[in-house]
Tab-separated table of C-alpha atoms in Angstrom:
chain	number	residue	atom	x	y	z
K	40	UNK	CA	17.329	-39.535	9.455
K	41	UNK	CA	16.096	-37.426	6.439
K	42	UNK	CA	17.434	-33.861	6.087
K	43	UNK	CA	14.305	-31.662	5.921
K	44	UNK	CA	16.240	-28.550	5.095
K	45	UNK	CA	15.363	-26.906	1.741
K	46	UNK	CA	17.617	-27.731	-1.227
K	47	UNK	CA	19.780	-24.635	-1.792
K	48	UNK	CA	21.934	-26.035	-4.516
K	49	UNK	CA	22.115	-23.737	-7.436
K	50	UNK	CA	20.866	-20.717	-5.455
K	51	UNK	CA	23.516	-17.966	-5.188
K	52	UNK	CA	23.518	-16.807	-1.431
K	53	UNK	CA	23.272	-13.202	-0.614
K	54	UNK	CA	26.642	-11.545	-0.031
K	55	UNK	CA	27.186	-9.675	3.302
K	56	UNK	CA	26.373	-6.304	1.835
K	57	UNK	CA	23.160	-7.573	0.281
K	58	UNK	CA	22.098	-9.355	3.500
K	59	UNK	CA	22.892	-6.278	5.546
K	60	UNK	CA	20.822	-3.995	3.215
K	61	UNK	CA	17.914	-6.454	3.328
K	62	UNK	CA	17.855	-6.712	7.083
K	63	UNK	CA	18.156	-2.947	7.693
K	64	UNK	CA	15.451	-2.189	5.168
K	65	UNK	CA	13.062	-4.669	6.664
K	66	UNK	CA	13.781	-3.400	10.171
K	67	UNK	CA	13.263	0.242	9.185
K	68	UNK	CA	9.913	-0.586	7.355
K	69	UNK	CA	8.747	-2.616	10.442
K	70	UNK	CA	9.651	0.202	12.852
K	71	UNK	CA	7.886	2.852	10.729
K	72	UNK	CA	4.857	0.728	10.122
K	73	UNK	CA	4.426	-0.070	13.754
K	74	UNK	CA	4.470	3.660	14.744
K	75	UNK	CA	2.169	4.536	11.854
K	76	UNK	CA	-0.349	1.818	12.949
K	77	UNK	CA	-0.204	3.065	16.618
K	78	UNK	CA	-1.019	6.641	15.443
K	79	UNK	CA	-3.813	5.674	13.170
K	80	UNK	CA	-5.401	3.327	15.738
K	81	UNK	CA	-5.099	6.087	18.560
K	82	UNK	CA	-6.478	8.900	16.477
K	83	UNK	CA	-8.813	7.214	14.085
K	84	UNK	CA	-9.504	3.684	15.229
K	85	UNK	CA	-8.293	2.350	11.879
K	86	UNK	CA	-5.448	0.172	10.530
K	87	UNK	CA	-2.870	1.266	8.039
K	88	UNK	CA	-4.588	-0.741	5.277
K	89	UNK	CA	-7.830	1.012	5.986
K	90	UNK	CA	-6.110	4.415	5.960
K	91	UNK	CA	-4.540	3.535	2.617
K	92	UNK	CA	-7.994	2.676	1.178
K	93	UNK	CA	-9.647	5.811	2.569
K	94	UNK	CA	-6.777	8.159	1.557
K	95	UNK	CA	-6.712	6.772	-1.995
K	96	UNK	CA	-10.438	7.139	-2.335
K	97	UNK	CA	-10.455	10.612	-0.733
K	98	UNK	CA	-7.982	11.915	-3.200
K	99	UNK	CA	-9.541	10.869	-6.509
K	100	UNK	CA	-12.493	12.241	-8.280
K	101	UNK	CA	-15.222	9.580	-8.337
K	102	UNK	CA	-15.268	5.883	-7.311
K	103	UNK	CA	-12.538	3.283	-7.810
K	104	UNK	CA	-13.191	-0.406	-8.427
K	105	UNK	CA	-12.058	-3.046	-5.959
K	106	UNK	CA	-9.497	-4.201	-8.610
K	107	UNK	CA	-8.041	-0.759	-8.873
K	108	UNK	CA	-7.787	-0.614	-5.044
K	109	UNK	CA	-6.231	-4.104	-4.916
K	110	UNK	CA	-3.532	-3.077	-7.397
K	111	UNK	CA	-2.608	-0.054	-5.380
K	112	UNK	CA	-2.535	-1.657	-1.913
K	113	UNK	CA	-0.319	-4.616	-1.079
K	114	UNK	CA	-3.075	-6.868	0.354
K	115	UNK	CA	-4.906	-10.124	-0.604
K	116	UNK	CA	-8.132	-9.906	-2.441
K	117	UNK	CA	-10.018	-11.586	0.320
K	118	UNK	CA	-8.361	-9.389	2.953
K	119	UNK	CA	-9.131	-6.210	0.949
K	120	UNK	CA	-12.768	-7.318	0.644
K	121	UNK	CA	-12.964	-7.873	4.380
K	122	UNK	CA	-11.451	-4.471	5.150
K	123	UNK	CA	-13.786	-2.728	2.716
K	124	UNK	CA	-16.660	-4.541	4.469
K	125	UNK	CA	-15.511	-3.045	7.762
K	126	UNK	CA	-15.188	0.412	6.372
K	127	UNK	CA	-18.642	0.213	4.782
K	128	UNK	CA	-20.184	-1.033	8.045
K	129	UNK	CA	-18.613	1.949	9.736
K	130	UNK	CA	-20.189	4.277	7.158
K	131	UNK	CA	-16.811	5.395	5.780
K	132	UNK	CA	-17.248	3.994	2.272
K	133	UNK	CA	-20.049	2.811	-0.021
K	134	UNK	CA	-19.940	-0.114	-2.451
K	135	UNK	CA	-22.133	-0.794	-5.398
K	136	UNK	CA	-22.117	-1.910	-9.106
K	137	UNK	CA	-19.766	-0.088	-11.313
K	138	UNK	CA	-21.523	1.934	-14.057
K	139	UNK	CA	-18.711	1.041	-16.449
K	140	UNK	CA	-18.618	-2.721	-15.840
K	141	UNK	CA	-21.444	-4.687	-14.250
K	142	UNK	CA	-18.990	-7.370	-13.066
K	143	UNK	CA	-16.964	-4.764	-11.044
K	144	UNK	CA	-17.698	-3.273	-7.633
K	145	UNK	CA	-17.293	0.526	-7.358
K	146	UNK	CA	-16.165	1.953	-4.054
K	147	UNK	CA	-16.684	5.572	-3.002
K	148	UNK	CA	-15.581	7.405	0.148
K	149	UNK	CA	-18.374	8.997	2.202
K	150	UNK	CA	-18.215	12.401	3.891
K	151	UNK	CA	-17.489	10.676	7.171
K	152	UNK	CA	-14.597	8.841	5.489
K	153	UNK	CA	-13.189	12.065	4.213
K	154	UNK	CA	-13.440	13.670	7.604
K	155	UNK	CA	-11.644	10.780	9.151
K	156	UNK	CA	-8.755	11.081	6.693
K	157	UNK	CA	-8.497	14.772	7.301
K	158	UNK	CA	-8.464	14.138	11.099
K	159	UNK	CA	-5.675	11.455	11.110
K	160	UNK	CA	-3.571	12.926	8.318
K	161	UNK	CA	-1.708	15.598	10.369
K	162	UNK	CA	-0.527	13.028	12.975
K	163	UNK	CA	0.333	10.593	10.134
K	164	UNK	CA	2.517	13.270	8.523
K	165	UNK	CA	4.202	14.102	11.849
K	166	UNK	CA	5.089	10.385	12.551
K	167	UNK	CA	6.385	9.926	8.976
K	168	UNK	CA	8.434	13.088	9.030
K	169	UNK	CA	9.865	12.449	12.541
K	170	UNK	CA	10.867	8.833	11.843
K	171	UNK	CA	11.699	8.767	8.184
K	172	UNK	CA	12.596	12.258	6.929
K	173	UNK	CA	14.161	14.100	9.880
K	174	UNK	CA	17.394	12.155	9.852
K	175	UNK	CA	17.876	12.640	6.138
K	176	UNK	CA	19.405	15.500	4.204
K	177	UNK	CA	17.806	16.722	0.977
K	178	UNK	CA	20.467	14.833	-0.911
K	179	UNK	CA	19.787	11.671	1.068
K	180	UNK	CA	16.048	11.964	0.357
K	181	UNK	CA	16.713	12.399	-3.442
K	182	UNK	CA	18.881	9.211	-3.451
K	183	UNK	CA	16.464	7.264	-1.337
K	184	UNK	CA	13.563	8.233	-3.550
K	185	UNK	CA	15.487	7.201	-6.691
K	186	UNK	CA	16.619	3.883	-5.242
K	187	UNK	CA	13.281	2.883	-3.884
K	188	UNK	CA	11.407	3.987	-7.059
K	189	UNK	CA	13.778	1.722	-9.010
K	190	UNK	CA	13.143	-1.155	-6.638
K	191	UNK	CA	9.320	-0.561	-6.545
K	192	UNK	CA	9.120	-0.346	-10.321
K	193	UNK	CA	11.142	-3.631	-10.675
K	194	UNK	CA	8.682	-5.294	-8.263
K	195	UNK	CA	5.708	-3.867	-9.993
K	196	UNK	CA	6.892	-4.986	-13.431
K	197	UNK	CA	5.489	-8.432	-12.687
K	198	UNK	CA	1.782	-8.787	-13.492
K	199	UNK	CA	-0.486	-7.284	-10.762
K	200	UNK	CA	-2.311	-9.657	-8.387
K	201	UNK	CA	-5.593	-8.699	-10.077
K	202	UNK	CA	-4.296	-10.276	-13.276
K	203	UNK	CA	-3.476	-13.604	-11.560
K	204	UNK	CA	-5.957	-16.375	-12.310
K	205	UNK	CA	-8.415	-17.027	-9.479
K	206	UNK	CA	-8.704	-20.476	-8.135
K	207	UNK	CA	-10.670	-22.524	-10.616
K	208	UNK	CA	-10.199	-20.287	-13.668
K	209	UNK	CA	-8.642	-17.344	-15.391
K	210	UNK	CA	-9.135	-13.707	-14.448
K	211	UNK	CA	-12.367	-12.276	-15.951
K	212	UNK	CA	-11.787	-10.551	-19.293
K	213	UNK	CA	-11.450	-6.828	-19.044
K	214	UNK	CA	-10.176	-6.911	-15.464
K	215	UNK	CA	-6.463	-6.900	-16.087
K	216	UNK	CA	-4.783	-3.629	-15.316
K	217	UNK	CA	-1.161	-2.631	-14.905
K	218	UNK	CA	0.419	-2.650	-11.519
K	219	UNK	CA	0.761	1.192	-11.662
K	220	UNK	CA	-2.835	1.852	-12.887
K	221	UNK	CA	-4.112	3.107	-9.587
K	222	UNK	CA	-0.998	4.904	-8.560
K	223	UNK	CA	-0.889	6.865	-11.815
K	224	UNK	CA	-4.402	8.304	-11.084
K	225	UNK	CA	-3.963	9.269	-7.464
K	226	UNK	CA	-2.973	12.950	-6.732
K	227	UNK	CA	-0.432	13.674	-3.984
K	228	UNK	CA	-1.720	13.627	-0.386
K	229	UNK	CA	-0.912	16.972	1.153
K	230	UNK	CA	2.196	16.869	3.293
K	231	UNK	CA	3.239	13.412	1.993
K	232	UNK	CA	5.305	12.358	-0.941
K	233	UNK	CA	3.382	11.531	-4.168
K	234	UNK	CA	1.320	8.304	-3.916
K	235	UNK	CA	3.686	6.489	-6.225
K	236	UNK	CA	6.446	6.799	-3.649
K	237	UNK	CA	4.396	5.513	-0.689
């Protein structure tokens, strides 16, 4: 009988402290994300990914390209295109050719999209504060922010997904941006930490 288990030779296993930290982080993120999703669906009829797209668009001056949105949201290209299509169909965003690059699609939030963000944001802030920030001291928050920023920056040091070659060829010239491009251009959302700490 052939052993179908993956070959783990040469792979250093996680020690108990690493394993514990990994599991508690993933559980906390899952619990927070579930409650955030529930609130956004109940108050706005949107998903968290749709909220991310709308909030980012609502807090910048002018349109963003789909590539810029993709680099600021952890989501597949095809999935992001699908979500943008749903938002456009609902009248919350518009899409069209970018004036700066004819190969790019520019995305702009509509007045209805801004109104929806304004409507769901207070509840979003309440859920986030109650679940994530209420049990923390100011010192805890400072340390958590430092640690997660370091981890996030380490993860984003890899090339962004928009720079990865598409099936059947390389990424189009002029479309490679840094993983932090979008984040560096998004002002803080009122009541939430800066966008680069989301």
